XYZ file of C-alpha atoms in Angstrom:
291
model
C 136.935 80.000 100.595
C 136.053 82.213 99.673
C 131.652 111.103 109.258
C 128.562 112.348 107.591
C 127.875 115.257 105.241
C 124.617 117.169 104.919
C 121.248 116.299 103.450
C 122.117 116.969 99.837
C 124.151 113.743 99.737
C 122.516 110.501 98.718
C 123.762 106.975 99.263
C 122.510 104.207 97.081
C 123.703 100.791 98.236
C 122.660 97.190 97.774
C 119.679 95.987 99.758
C 116.981 93.353 99.546
C 114.374 94.359 96.967
C 116.849 96.389 94.960
C 117.084 96.504 91.194
C 120.515 95.932 89.661
C 121.862 95.033 86.273
C 121.428 91.305 85.948
C 122.955 89.408 83.081
C 121.510 86.161 81.839
C 124.295 84.278 80.071
C 123.483 81.739 77.409
C 123.900 78.141 78.567
C 127.072 77.613 76.533
C 128.675 80.508 78.416
C 127.446 79.502 81.872
C 130.769 78.101 83.081
C 133.113 80.288 81.059
C 134.876 83.500 82.034
C 132.674 86.327 83.257
C 132.428 88.806 80.344
C 131.240 91.689 82.511
C 130.997 92.721 86.128
C 127.579 94.311 86.324
C 127.061 97.874 87.546
C 125.780 98.596 91.040
C 123.236 101.350 91.426
C 120.937 100.235 94.179
C 119.089 100.965 97.418
C 115.345 100.924 96.972
C 113.148 102.163 99.805
C 113.487 104.875 102.439
C 116.920 106.276 103.291
C 117.780 108.901 105.936
C 118.250 112.443 104.703
C 121.640 112.596 106.459
C 123.207 109.956 104.229
C 126.537 110.357 102.440
C 126.214 110.201 98.605
C 124.918 108.294 95.577
C 127.087 105.184 95.435
C 127.868 103.969 91.906
C 130.089 101.117 90.824
C 130.321 101.152 87.014
C 129.977 98.108 84.810
C 133.307 96.517 83.939
C 133.448 95.023 80.452
C 136.322 92.555 80.451
C 136.455 92.690 76.651
C 137.188 96.436 76.857
C 139.285 96.900 80.031
C 140.643 100.240 78.802
C 137.241 101.951 78.875
C 136.906 104.689 81.494
C 133.616 105.050 83.403
C 131.637 108.199 82.654
C 129.492 109.463 85.562
C 127.677 111.746 83.116
C 125.826 108.685 81.835
C 123.979 108.385 85.157
C 120.521 109.924 85.226
C 119.189 111.204 88.559
C 115.660 112.624 88.503
C 112.584 113.163 90.645
C 110.061 110.413 90.060
C 107.426 113.033 89.255
C 109.649 114.822 86.724
C 111.582 112.151 84.798
C 112.607 114.554 82.014
C 114.592 116.901 84.269
C 117.973 115.535 85.275
C 119.400 116.702 88.582
C 123.038 117.837 88.312
C 125.624 116.280 90.590
C 129.369 116.174 91.239
C 131.126 112.810 90.917
C 133.906 111.921 93.364
C 135.919 108.738 93.063
C 135.960 106.802 96.349
C 137.910 103.699 95.360
C 139.583 102.034 92.439
C 136.291 101.959 90.527
C 133.603 103.405 92.832
C 132.054 106.873 92.829
C 129.878 109.065 95.021
C 127.512 111.241 93.021
C 126.682 114.370 95.051
C 123.611 116.333 93.920
C 124.230 120.059 93.475
C 121.066 120.853 95.451
C 119.757 119.298 98.644
C 117.405 116.367 98.260
C 113.965 116.754 99.824
C 112.553 114.661 102.645
C 109.516 112.787 101.382
C 110.531 113.107 97.735
C 110.946 110.038 95.524
C 113.952 109.901 93.215
C 115.039 107.658 90.361
C 118.599 106.798 89.345
C 119.507 104.959 86.147
C 122.719 103.657 84.627
C 121.881 102.720 81.008
C 125.093 100.745 80.419
C 124.633 97.099 79.448
C 127.047 94.254 78.808
C 127.599 94.030 75.052
C 128.706 90.397 75.260
C 125.208 89.299 76.295
C 123.452 91.021 73.403
C 120.430 93.355 73.511
C 118.227 90.992 75.554
C 120.777 89.533 77.959
C 121.588 92.498 80.201
C 119.351 95.141 81.769
C 120.234 98.702 82.713
C 120.564 99.398 86.433
C 117.517 101.314 87.664
C 116.336 102.115 91.183
C 113.692 104.233 92.919
C 114.046 105.522 96.467
C 112.433 107.876 98.974
C 114.376 110.305 101.154
C 113.286 109.821 104.768
C 113.878 111.755 107.980
C 117.288 112.075 109.576
C 118.475 109.145 111.692
C 121.445 108.747 114.059
C 124.267 106.586 112.822
C 124.004 103.023 114.144
C 126.523 101.754 116.665
C 125.652 98.073 116.232
C 124.406 95.991 113.324
C 122.181 93.438 115.041
C 122.002 89.822 116.162
C 122.538 86.489 114.422
C 120.403 83.345 114.585
C 121.733 79.978 113.441
C 119.766 77.097 111.927
C 120.170 73.482 112.971
C 122.943 71.505 111.341
C 122.022 69.807 108.065
C 124.028 67.119 106.278
C 123.216 65.904 102.777
C 123.401 66.682 99.091
C 123.617 70.322 98.071
C 125.000 72.524 95.343
C 128.134 74.497 96.123
C 130.186 76.841 93.940
C 132.834 75.380 91.700
C 136.410 75.964 92.776
C 137.543 76.780 89.243
C 134.410 77.900 87.359
C 131.022 79.551 87.771
C 129.206 76.200 87.608
C 127.796 74.780 90.829
C 128.800 71.267 91.874
C 126.577 68.754 93.677
C 128.319 67.349 96.776
C 127.673 65.886 100.196
C 128.126 68.671 102.713
C 127.343 69.887 106.213
C 125.821 73.347 106.445
C 124.086 75.867 108.664
C 122.263 79.059 107.774
C 122.974 82.305 109.610
C 120.267 85.003 109.684
C 120.874 88.650 110.597
C 118.168 90.617 112.417
C 119.000 94.304 112.254
C 119.150 96.339 115.449
C 116.409 99.025 115.581
C 119.036 101.748 115.193
C 120.334 100.086 112.008
C 116.924 99.658 110.344
C 116.764 103.208 108.861
C 120.110 102.485 107.188
C 119.152 99.074 105.815
C 119.256 99.978 102.128
C 122.629 101.671 102.560
C 124.444 98.770 104.207
C 126.890 96.594 102.341
C 127.182 93.410 104.365
C 130.146 91.114 104.795
C 130.209 87.743 106.546
C 133.263 86.701 108.558
C 134.031 83.176 109.738
C 136.801 83.123 112.345
C 137.625 86.692 111.248
C 138.105 85.568 107.637
C 135.803 86.889 104.919
C 133.314 84.318 103.606
C 131.123 84.599 100.524
C 128.763 81.949 99.103
C 130.143 82.599 95.624
C 132.979 84.798 94.426
C 131.184 85.214 91.088
C 128.116 86.938 92.563
C 127.479 89.936 94.785
C 126.112 88.970 98.202
C 126.541 92.334 99.947
C 122.751 92.688 100.360
C 122.172 89.248 101.881
C 121.030 89.155 105.510
C 120.939 85.353 105.326
C 123.853 83.181 104.286
C 124.531 79.455 104.239
C 127.989 78.380 105.451
C 129.113 74.884 104.507
C 131.854 72.260 104.699
C 132.160 69.611 101.992
C 132.442 66.066 103.310
C 135.126 63.490 102.526
C 135.072 62.193 98.979
C 133.509 65.356 97.543
C 134.174 66.320 93.948
C 137.561 68.111 93.922
C 136.146 70.656 91.479
C 133.862 71.941 94.264
C 134.771 74.786 96.583
C 135.319 73.079 99.938
C 133.824 75.876 102.027
C 135.153 76.188 105.584
C 136.961 73.569 107.650
C 135.081 70.978 109.657
C 134.318 71.873 113.255
C 133.322 74.893 115.323
C 133.528 78.442 113.973
C 132.666 81.944 115.193
C 130.578 83.965 112.735
C 129.758 87.647 112.630
C 128.599 90.188 110.065
C 129.777 93.709 109.368
C 127.828 96.434 107.606
C 129.458 99.394 105.879
C 127.581 102.513 104.793
C 128.326 102.528 101.072
C 130.906 105.053 100.009
C 132.180 105.594 103.554
C 134.427 103.887 106.073
C 131.601 103.774 108.648
C 131.277 100.121 109.698
C 129.225 98.449 112.419
C 129.366 94.823 113.533
C 126.785 92.294 114.662
C 126.932 90.107 117.711
C 128.750 86.833 117.123
C 127.280 83.347 116.740
C 128.814 79.881 116.741
C 128.342 77.165 114.143
C 129.606 73.587 114.230
C 129.935 71.878 110.859
C 130.497 68.125 111.055
C 129.626 65.535 108.444
C 128.495 63.166 111.202
C 125.074 64.702 111.889
C 125.245 63.637 115.552
C 127.988 66.207 116.082
C 125.554 68.959 117.033
C 124.595 72.338 115.652
C 125.323 75.950 116.452
C 124.319 78.515 119.024
C 120.992 80.304 118.839
C 119.146 77.898 116.485
C 117.030 80.050 114.246
C 115.964 80.133 110.644
C 114.887 77.263 108.507
C 117.765 76.771 106.111
C 115.364 76.611 103.164
C 116.953 75.766 99.843
C 120.421 74.589 100.848
C 121.809 75.551 97.481
C 121.549 79.296 97.937
C 121.970 82.215 100.284
C 118.833 84.314 100.423
C 118.615 88.085 100.497
C 116.603 90.253 102.825
């Protein structure tokens, strides 16, 4: 299987509609080792003025693991004045993450642009794009105390693509699956673009694919592969009933809020029933959709 500072801080975190560096590997490389872990510089849309800092996770080039990230390469400007870079102080917040704190307060109603020009050399000049986002600073909002509620689709059993257990290639298998959809609580909506989401199944972290970033996804498909499935496929979760919830963390902080729980029941005999709170259409069973 997978405390708040003042208005001059800006958080940029993954959210639906965000722009991130996306690599397009050539077909011959599709199942091979990941040459780079793409940079995160994201969070399009309105964010509260009382947010905590520009979140940046640098690109990791696995061919050059000794390279140190350089926050000076990040460009932060007003959208109306792209030639004037705004100075900031970079503070490391984890093994590879940074908060970039502007020297001067950001302005409510102002639109800003952040860019990380770094690309993955292994993909060549056309295979990787620089991370680039645009965001508006909105009015102050209280910190949320809850994330929201979950709705669960009906049980589906059939053919679907699941991640490979040993490579980045998907594998076609027979599986049982249900889709879980998060609806944000009103108090969490102003913080939407700042939330990094995590799905837990029976208090164990679950991700649709360990090779991709799903921290912006408000919808996720949870599956169990049926008997006789290709052993090269990731088996998902165990058959039977499971309790699911989501957590959202304000990027660059330890502030975390949780959703209500929901129950799923994954059985390869389709007569075994579904989960609580039947909700979204599962759509394409081969993917987890973002917000």
